[in-house]
Short mmCIF file of C-alpha atoms and ligand atoms in Angstrom, two decimals:
data_model
loop_
_atom_site.label_atom_id
_atom_site.label_comp_id
_atom_site.label_asym_id
_atom_site.label_seq_id
_atom_site.Cartn_x
_atom_site.Cartn_y
_atom_site.Cartn_z
CA MET A 1 0.86 -6.78 -7.78
CA VAL A 2 -1.09 -5.77 -10.88
CA VAL A 3 -2.47 -8.59 -13.08
CA GLU A 4 -4.47 -8.44 -16.28
CA GLU A 5 -8.22 -8.02 -16.47
CA TYR A 6 -10.36 -10.37 -14.39
CA SER A 7 -7.90 -13.28 -14.94
CA GLU A 8 -6.87 -13.47 -11.28
CA VAL A 9 -10.47 -13.00 -10.14
CA ALA A 10 -11.96 -15.52 -12.59
CA ARG A 11 -9.31 -18.07 -11.61
CA HIS A 12 -10.61 -18.34 -8.02
CA TYR A 13 -14.11 -16.83 -8.00
CA ARG A 14 -17.45 -17.37 -9.77
CA ILE A 15 -19.04 -13.89 -9.75
CA LYS A 16 -22.83 -13.79 -9.20
CA GLU A 17 -25.45 -11.04 -8.76
CA THR A 18 -24.96 -7.50 -7.53
CA VAL A 19 -25.87 -7.03 -3.84
CA GLY A 20 -25.15 -3.34 -3.64
CA SER A 21 -23.82 -0.42 -5.59
CA GLY A 22 -22.85 3.01 -4.42
CA GLY A 23 -20.69 5.91 -5.60
CA PHE A 24 -17.82 4.43 -7.48
CA ALA A 25 -18.17 0.80 -6.38
CA LYS A 26 -20.34 -2.22 -7.09
CA VAL A 27 -20.58 -5.15 -4.67
CA LYS A 28 -21.34 -8.61 -6.04
CA ARG A 29 -21.94 -11.97 -4.45
CA ALA A 30 -19.35 -14.58 -5.51
CA VAL A 31 -18.22 -18.13 -4.79
CA HIS A 32 -14.62 -18.78 -3.75
CA LEU A 33 -14.06 -21.88 -5.90
CA PRO A 34 -11.26 -23.58 -3.90
CA THR A 35 -13.39 -23.66 -0.71
CA GLY A 36 -16.94 -23.21 -2.02
CA GLU A 37 -17.45 -20.35 0.47
CA ILE A 38 -19.60 -17.35 -0.47
CA VAL A 39 -17.91 -13.93 -0.49
CA ALA A 40 -18.73 -10.36 -1.44
CA ILE A 41 -16.53 -8.68 -4.04
CA LYS A 42 -16.34 -4.89 -4.08
CA ILE A 43 -15.33 -3.84 -7.61
CA MET A 44 -13.95 -0.37 -8.27
CA ASP A 45 -12.90 1.20 -11.52
CA LYS A 46 -9.63 3.05 -10.99
CA ALA A 47 -10.36 5.66 -13.67
CA ALA A 48 -13.78 6.40 -12.15
CA LEU A 49 -12.20 6.65 -8.70
CA GLY A 50 -9.97 9.51 -9.84
CA SER A 51 -8.86 11.54 -6.82
CA ASP A 52 -10.68 9.09 -4.52
CA LEU A 53 -8.13 6.36 -5.29
CA PRO A 54 -5.97 7.24 -2.25
CA ARG A 55 -9.07 6.79 -0.02
CA VAL A 56 -9.42 3.22 -1.27
CA LYS A 57 -5.77 2.54 -0.53
CA THR A 58 -6.28 4.03 2.98
CA GLU A 59 -9.27 1.77 3.54
CA ILE A 60 -7.39 -1.33 2.37
CA GLU A 61 -4.46 -0.55 4.69
CA ALA A 62 -6.88 0.01 7.58
CA MET A 63 -8.70 -3.26 6.87
CA LYS A 64 -5.39 -5.14 7.08
CA ASN A 65 -5.11 -4.01 10.71
CA LEU A 66 -8.75 -4.37 11.73
CA HIS A 67 -9.61 -7.97 12.65
CA HIS A 68 -12.75 -8.15 14.74
CA HIS A 69 -15.85 -10.36 14.81
CA HIS A 70 -18.08 -7.28 14.36
CA ILE A 71 -16.06 -5.82 11.49
CA CYS A 72 -16.55 -7.22 7.99
CA ARG A 73 -13.38 -9.09 7.09
CA LEU A 74 -11.15 -8.37 4.09
CA TYR A 75 -9.88 -11.62 2.54
CA GLN A 76 -7.98 -10.56 -0.56
CA VAL A 77 -7.16 -7.59 -2.76
CA ILE A 78 -6.71 -7.98 -6.53
CA GLU A 79 -5.54 -5.03 -8.59
CA THR A 80 -5.63 -5.13 -12.40
CA SER A 81 -4.63 -2.37 -14.80
CA ARG A 82 -8.12 -0.87 -14.65
CA LYS A 83 -9.83 -2.25 -11.51
CA ILE A 84 -9.45 -2.94 -7.79
CA PHE A 85 -11.27 -5.93 -6.31
CA MET A 86 -11.78 -6.21 -2.55
CA ILE A 87 -12.78 -9.78 -1.58
CA LEU A 88 -14.90 -9.35 1.55
CA GLU A 89 -16.90 -11.29 4.10
CA TYR A 90 -20.45 -11.95 2.83
CA CYS A 91 -23.22 -10.86 5.21
CA SER A 92 -26.32 -12.78 4.12
CA GLY A 93 -28.74 -10.86 6.37
CA GLY A 94 -28.33 -7.59 4.49
CA GLU A 95 -28.46 -4.13 6.03
CA LEU A 96 -29.50 -3.27 9.58
CA PHE A 97 -31.36 -0.37 7.94
CA ASP A 98 -33.75 -2.77 6.16
CA TYR A 99 -34.08 -4.91 9.29
CA ILE A 100 -35.35 -1.89 11.29
CA VAL A 101 -37.65 -0.66 8.49
CA GLN A 102 -39.27 -4.11 8.21
CA ARG A 103 -40.10 -4.02 11.94
CA ASP A 104 -40.99 -0.32 12.27
CA ARG A 105 -38.76 -0.16 15.36
CA LEU A 106 -36.90 -2.63 17.62
CA SER A 107 -37.66 -3.45 21.25
CA GLU A 108 -35.28 -2.08 23.87
CA GLY A 109 -33.89 -5.61 24.34
CA GLU A 110 -33.17 -6.16 20.66
CA SER A 111 -31.77 -2.65 20.32
CA ARG A 112 -29.45 -3.41 23.25
CA THR A 113 -28.22 -6.66 21.63
CA PHE A 114 -27.36 -4.87 18.39
CA PHE A 115 -26.01 -1.71 20.05
CA ARG A 116 -23.62 -3.75 22.22
CA GLN A 117 -22.12 -5.23 19.03
CA ILE A 118 -21.66 -1.75 17.55
CA VAL A 119 -20.01 -0.57 20.81
CA SER A 120 -17.68 -3.59 20.65
CA ALA A 121 -16.57 -2.81 17.06
CA VAL A 122 -16.17 0.94 17.69
CA ALA A 123 -14.30 0.45 20.98
CA TYR A 124 -11.92 -1.91 19.16
CA MET A 125 -11.35 0.66 16.38
CA HIS A 126 -10.90 3.60 18.73
CA ASN A 127 -8.46 1.63 20.89
CA LEU A 128 -6.41 0.93 17.75
CA GLY A 129 -6.47 4.63 16.87
CA TYR A 130 -9.05 4.45 14.06
CA ALA A 131 -12.31 6.35 13.65
CA HIS A 132 -14.95 5.11 11.20
CA ARG A 133 -16.64 8.49 10.49
CA ASP A 134 -19.56 7.06 8.54
CA LEU A 135 -21.50 5.04 11.11
CA LYS A 136 -25.10 4.46 9.95
CA PRO A 137 -27.51 1.49 9.59
CA GLU A 138 -26.61 1.11 5.89
CA ASN A 139 -23.03 0.37 6.96
CA LEU A 140 -23.99 -2.30 9.47
CA LEU A 141 -24.75 -5.68 7.88
CA ILE A 142 -26.19 -8.80 9.49
CA ASP A 143 -24.48 -12.16 8.99
CA ASP A 144 -26.04 -15.62 8.97
CA GLU A 145 -25.74 -15.79 12.78
CA GLN A 146 -27.53 -12.46 13.40
CA ASN A 147 -24.21 -10.76 14.17
CA LEU A 148 -23.59 -7.20 13.02
CA LYS A 149 -20.62 -6.49 10.78
CA LEU A 150 -19.36 -2.95 10.24
CA ILE A 151 -18.54 -2.15 6.60
CA ASP A 152 -17.28 0.64 4.35
CA PHE A 153 -14.13 2.10 5.86
CA GLY A 154 -13.63 4.42 2.92
CA LEU A 155 -13.86 7.41 5.26
CA CYS A 156 -12.12 5.91 8.25
CA ALA A 157 -9.23 7.91 9.50
CA LYS A 158 -6.19 7.18 11.54
CA PRO A 159 -4.84 10.69 12.19
CA LYS A 160 -1.03 10.75 12.06
CA GLY A 161 -0.78 11.95 15.65
CA GLY A 162 -3.23 9.38 16.97
CA MET A 163 -6.80 10.06 18.11
CA SER A 164 -5.93 13.44 19.60
CA ASP A 165 -5.18 14.82 16.14
CA HIS A 166 -8.02 16.88 14.72
CA LEU A 167 -9.60 15.94 11.42
CA TYR A 168 -10.88 18.45 8.90
CA THR A 169 -12.44 16.73 5.92
CA CYS A 170 -16.16 17.02 6.15
CA CYS A 171 -17.58 13.60 5.26
CA GLY A 172 -20.12 10.92 6.07
CA SER A 173 -23.88 11.20 5.77
CA PRO A 174 -25.53 14.46 6.94
CA ALA A 175 -28.26 12.93 9.15
CA TYR A 176 -25.62 11.05 11.17
CA ALA A 177 -23.00 13.84 11.16
CA ALA A 178 -21.97 15.47 14.43
CA PRO A 179 -22.62 19.22 14.94
CA GLU A 180 -18.91 20.07 15.10
CA LEU A 181 -18.33 18.20 11.83
CA ILE A 182 -21.01 20.11 9.91
CA ALA A 183 -19.95 23.37 11.54
CA GLY A 184 -16.69 22.95 9.62
CA LYS A 185 -14.69 23.10 12.84
CA SER A 186 -11.78 20.76 13.39
CA TYR A 187 -13.10 17.68 15.12
CA MET A 188 -12.07 14.40 16.71
CA GLY A 189 -13.08 11.36 14.65
CA SER A 190 -13.79 9.36 17.81
CA GLU A 191 -16.12 12.04 19.21
CA ALA A 192 -17.96 12.27 15.87
CA ASP A 193 -18.37 8.47 15.90
CA LEU A 194 -20.05 8.64 19.32
CA TRP A 195 -22.58 11.20 18.02
CA SER A 196 -23.34 8.90 15.05
CA MET A 197 -23.84 6.05 17.51
CA GLY A 198 -26.41 8.22 19.28
CA VAL A 199 -28.26 8.71 15.99
CA LEU A 200 -27.97 4.95 15.37
CA LEU A 201 -29.37 4.07 18.82
CA TYR A 202 -32.24 6.53 18.30
CA ALA A 203 -33.00 4.89 14.91
CA LEU A 204 -32.98 1.39 16.50
CA LEU A 205 -35.36 2.41 19.30
CA ASN A 206 -37.72 4.62 17.24
CA GLY A 207 -37.48 3.52 13.61
CA PHE A 208 -36.92 7.11 12.48
CA LEU A 209 -34.13 9.69 12.73
CA PRO A 210 -33.66 12.24 15.56
CA PHE A 211 -32.77 14.99 13.07
CA ASP A 212 -34.42 14.91 9.68
CA ASP A 213 -35.41 17.46 7.06
CA ASP A 214 -35.56 17.49 3.27
CA ASN A 215 -33.88 20.87 3.34
CA ILE A 216 -30.17 20.43 4.16
CA GLY A 217 -30.02 23.87 5.80
CA MET A 218 -32.91 23.00 8.10
CA LEU A 219 -31.31 19.62 8.85
CA TYR A 220 -28.04 21.29 9.86
CA ARG A 221 -29.92 23.73 12.12
CA LYS A 222 -31.71 20.84 13.86
CA ILE A 223 -28.43 18.96 14.38
CA LYS A 224 -26.68 22.02 15.80
CA ALA A 225 -29.64 22.65 18.14
CA GLY A 226 -29.44 19.00 19.23
CA LYS A 227 -33.16 18.83 20.04
CA TYR A 228 -35.10 15.67 19.17
CA ASP A 229 -38.48 14.10 19.92
CA THR A 230 -38.73 11.62 22.77
CA PRO A 231 -41.64 9.24 22.01
CA ASP A 232 -43.38 7.84 25.10
CA TRP A 233 -42.16 4.28 24.45
CA LEU A 234 -38.60 5.31 25.34
CA SER A 235 -37.56 4.18 28.84
CA PRO A 236 -35.93 6.64 31.26
CA ASP A 237 -32.61 4.75 30.92
CA SER A 238 -32.76 5.00 27.12
CA LEU A 239 -33.37 8.76 27.40
CA ILE A 240 -30.34 9.15 29.67
CA LEU A 241 -28.04 7.27 27.28
CA LEU A 242 -29.35 9.16 24.23
CA LYS A 243 -28.71 12.44 26.05
CA GLN A 244 -25.11 11.40 26.79
CA LEU A 245 -24.48 10.43 23.15
CA LEU A 246 -26.32 13.31 21.46
CA GLN A 247 -24.40 16.02 23.30
CA VAL A 248 -23.84 18.98 20.92
CA ASP A 249 -20.62 19.85 22.79
CA PRO A 250 -18.18 17.05 21.85
CA LYS A 251 -16.27 17.59 25.08
CA ARG A 252 -19.39 16.74 27.12
CA ARG A 253 -20.21 13.70 24.95
CA ILE A 254 -19.69 10.21 26.44
CA THR A 255 -16.64 8.25 25.23
CA VAL A 256 -16.78 4.64 24.01
CA ASP A 257 -14.83 3.41 27.06
CA LYS A 258 -17.55 4.83 29.33
CA LEU A 259 -20.15 2.98 27.22
CA LEU A 260 -18.65 -0.47 27.82
CA ASN A 261 -20.23 -0.81 31.28
CA HIS A 262 -22.96 1.86 31.04
CA SER A 263 -26.10 0.87 33.00
CA TRP A 264 -28.32 0.82 29.88
CA ILE A 265 -25.71 -1.34 28.10
CA THR A 266 -25.47 -3.90 30.94
CA ASN A 267 -29.20 -3.85 31.82
CA ASP A 268 -30.67 -7.42 31.81
CA ILE A 269 -27.28 -8.72 30.56
CA GLY A 270 -25.11 -8.04 33.60
CA VAL A 271 -21.72 -8.01 31.87
CA PRO A 272 -19.88 -5.12 30.19
CA VAL A 273 -19.17 -5.13 26.44
CA GLU A 274 -16.11 -7.20 25.51
CA TRP A 275 -14.30 -5.21 22.80
CA HIS A 276 -11.17 -7.33 22.30
CA SER A 277 -11.15 -9.26 19.04
CA LYS A 278 -12.00 -12.97 19.00
CA HIS A 279 -9.86 -13.23 15.85
CA GLN A 280 -6.20 -13.60 16.71
CA MET A 281 -3.73 -13.37 13.86
CA SER A 282 -0.51 -14.14 15.67
CA VAL A 283 -0.92 -17.94 15.77
CA LEU A 284 -1.85 -19.71 12.53
CA ASP A 285 -4.49 -22.46 12.76
CA GLU A 286 -2.72 -25.85 12.52
CA ASP A 287 -5.56 -27.65 10.69
CA VAL A 288 -5.74 -24.94 8.03
CA VAL A 289 -1.96 -24.91 7.59
CA THR A 290 -2.02 -28.71 7.22
CA GLU A 291 -4.74 -28.68 4.54
CA MET A 292 -3.00 -25.91 2.61
CA SER A 293 0.54 -27.33 2.80
CA VAL A 294 -0.63 -30.82 1.78
CA HIS A 295 -2.71 -29.34 -1.03
CA ARG A 296 0.18 -27.22 -2.28
CA LYS A 297 2.69 -30.02 -1.71
CA VAL A 298 4.99 -27.83 0.37
CA SER A 299 6.28 -28.22 3.92
CA ARG A 300 4.30 -26.72 6.81
CA GLU A 301 7.17 -24.34 7.56
CA THR A 302 7.15 -23.06 3.98
CA MET A 303 3.36 -22.63 4.05
CA LYS A 304 3.51 -20.88 7.45
CA ALA A 305 6.23 -18.51 6.20
CA GLU A 306 4.11 -17.67 3.13
CA LEU A 307 0.96 -17.10 5.21
CA GLU A 308 2.73 -14.93 7.76
CA LYS A 309 3.49 -12.37 5.06
CA TRP A 310 -0.28 -11.55 5.09
CA ASN A 311 -0.11 -10.48 1.44
CA TYR A 312 -3.91 -10.52 1.10
CA ASP A 313 -3.41 -12.64 -2.01
CA TYR A 314 -5.04 -15.96 -2.89
CA LEU A 315 -3.22 -17.68 0.01
CA THR A 316 -4.58 -15.20 2.58
CA ALA A 317 -8.07 -15.66 1.17
CA ALA A 318 -7.81 -19.46 1.23
CA TYR A 319 -6.52 -19.34 4.82
CA PHE A 320 -9.31 -17.08 6.12
CA LEU A 321 -12.03 -18.98 4.25
CA LEU A 322 -10.82 -22.38 5.43
CA LEU A 323 -10.71 -20.95 8.98
CA LYS A 324 -14.30 -19.71 8.53
CA LYS A 325 -15.30 -23.22 7.42
CA LYS A 326 -13.66 -24.67 10.51
CA THR A 327 -15.33 -22.22 12.94
CA SER A 328 -18.70 -22.88 11.24
CA GLY A 329 -18.18 -26.63 11.74
CA ARG A 330 -17.69 -27.46 8.06
CA PRO A 331 -14.79 -29.66 6.85
CA VAL A 332 -11.47 -27.85 6.39
CA ARG A 333 -11.09 -29.00 2.80
CA LEU A 334 -9.88 -27.35 -0.40
CA GLN A 335 -11.94 -28.49 -3.39
CA MET A 336 -9.74 -27.49 -6.28
CA THR A 337 -6.28 -26.24 -7.13
CA LEU A 338 -5.36 -23.05 -5.40
C1 B5S B 401 -14.51 -4.21 5.25
O1 B5S B 401 -15.81 -4.43 4.79
C2 B5S B 401 -16.25 -3.74 3.76
C3 B5S B 401 -15.54 -2.65 3.25
C4 B5S B 401 -16.10 -1.97 2.18
O2 B5S B 401 -15.47 -0.93 1.68
C5 B5S B 401 -17.30 -2.35 1.62
C6 B5S B 401 -17.94 -3.46 2.13
N1 B5S B 401 -19.09 -3.75 1.52
C7 B5S B 401 -19.92 -4.84 1.55
C8 B5S B 401 -19.56 -6.11 2.01
C9 B5S B 401 -20.52 -7.11 1.99
C10 B5S B 401 -21.81 -6.84 1.50
C11 B5S B 401 -22.81 -7.92 1.54
O3 B5S B 401 -22.52 -9.04 1.92
N2 B5S B 401 -24.05 -7.54 1.15
C12 B5S B 401 -25.20 -8.26 1.14
C13 B5S B 401 -25.24 -9.67 1.17
C14 B5S B 401 -26.48 -10.33 1.13
C15 B5S B 401 -27.67 -9.59 1.09
C16 B5S B 401 -27.61 -8.20 1.04
C17 B5S B 401 -26.40 -7.55 1.07
C18 B5S B 401 -22.11 -5.57 1.03
O4 B5S B 401 -23.36 -5.32 0.57
C19 B5S B 401 -23.52 -4.10 -0.16
C20 B5S B 401 -24.86 -3.52 0.19
C21 B5S B 401 -24.85 -3.06 1.64
N3 B5S B 401 -25.08 -1.60 1.72
C22 B5S B 401 -21.18 -4.58 1.05
C23 B5S B 401 -17.44 -4.17 3.23
#
C-alpha cells in the first residue's frame, strides 16, 4: 500500500546515520521503536530509480522467499508516493571487504569459516532456484556474532524456466564476473555465482584479487585467460579448490552441491556444510504471538491469521524483531504502541 511521505516510517522508526550509499539507494541505521531493536533502512527514490524500479520489485519479491541465517533478512517494505523503504537486518560488523583489508589476508582456517557460510547461503539460494549474480566482499556483511550475511539482491535472478534457463543481462562487478558473462554469451546464473565464489575465496586467502587491472579491457583479457598468481602461502588443497572454482569453462566448473562436502571445506571441521535454513516460517513462535496479541488486544487466532499473510508491514516487522530478541536472549516485549 502507498502511504504519504515518511509518516509510516517515522511512526515506527527513529532514523539515524547513513551506513552506506550506492547507486540509487542510501542505507541508514535506525531504531525500531516498538521493540528498541536496531535495523538498517534502505531508502530509494522512485523517480531516481527510473527503469531500475522493476529490479527493486524483483529483489523485494525474492527477499520474501529467502529466509536463511546467512542472508540479510527483510523485515518490512514501506512505499510512499516518492520513496521505497526496505527495513533490513542490521549487520554491526560492517563489510567483509573491510575486515580482510584490515588484516591484509585471512588464515586458511578463518577463510574456511567464512567461506563455509557463503557456501551455505549460495547452496540455499541455488536450491530454491535463485542466483545472486553479484557476489563480492562488499555484499557480505558481518553481524554481531561474527556471522556473514549476504546482501543486495538487486541483481538476483530467478529465471522463469528455473536454473537451467540462460540469463543474458550483463551485470555485477567486473573483477568478480565470470568469463562467459563478460563474453556476452548466455550464461547460467548459478555457474557465474560459483566463479564469483572463487574470486571471493582468493580474496579471503590472499587479500588481493586474482584478476585486476585499471584498464577494463586488460581486466577482461585476464579473466578470460583465467590465469592468476599463486602466492607460496597457499596450501595445495586451497590451490585445488581455487582451480575447481576458477574454471573458465562453466561446464567444467564445480557446482555448489559438490562444494558442500569438498575436502578443503571439511578440513579440520569434519562435517559438510549445512545449507538448510535455521529460520522456519511455517510455524509461528507462540511467545511472540502472545506478546503481540495481548499488546494489540486481539485473540491469538486473529493475530496468527494476520501474521500468516506475511504482508511485510509493521506486523511482520514486529514479529521478526521480537523473534530476534527472543533468539538473542532478550525479553520478548513490545515497548510502545504498534
Ligand atoms: C536483503 O538484504 C539487503 C538487501 C539490499 O538490497 C541491501 C541491503 N543492504 C544493507 C543492509 C544492512 C547494512 C548494514 O547493516 N550496514 C552496516 C551496519 C553497521 C556498520 C557498517 C555497515 C548495509 O550497509 C550498507 C553498506 C554495506 N555495503 C546494507 C541488504
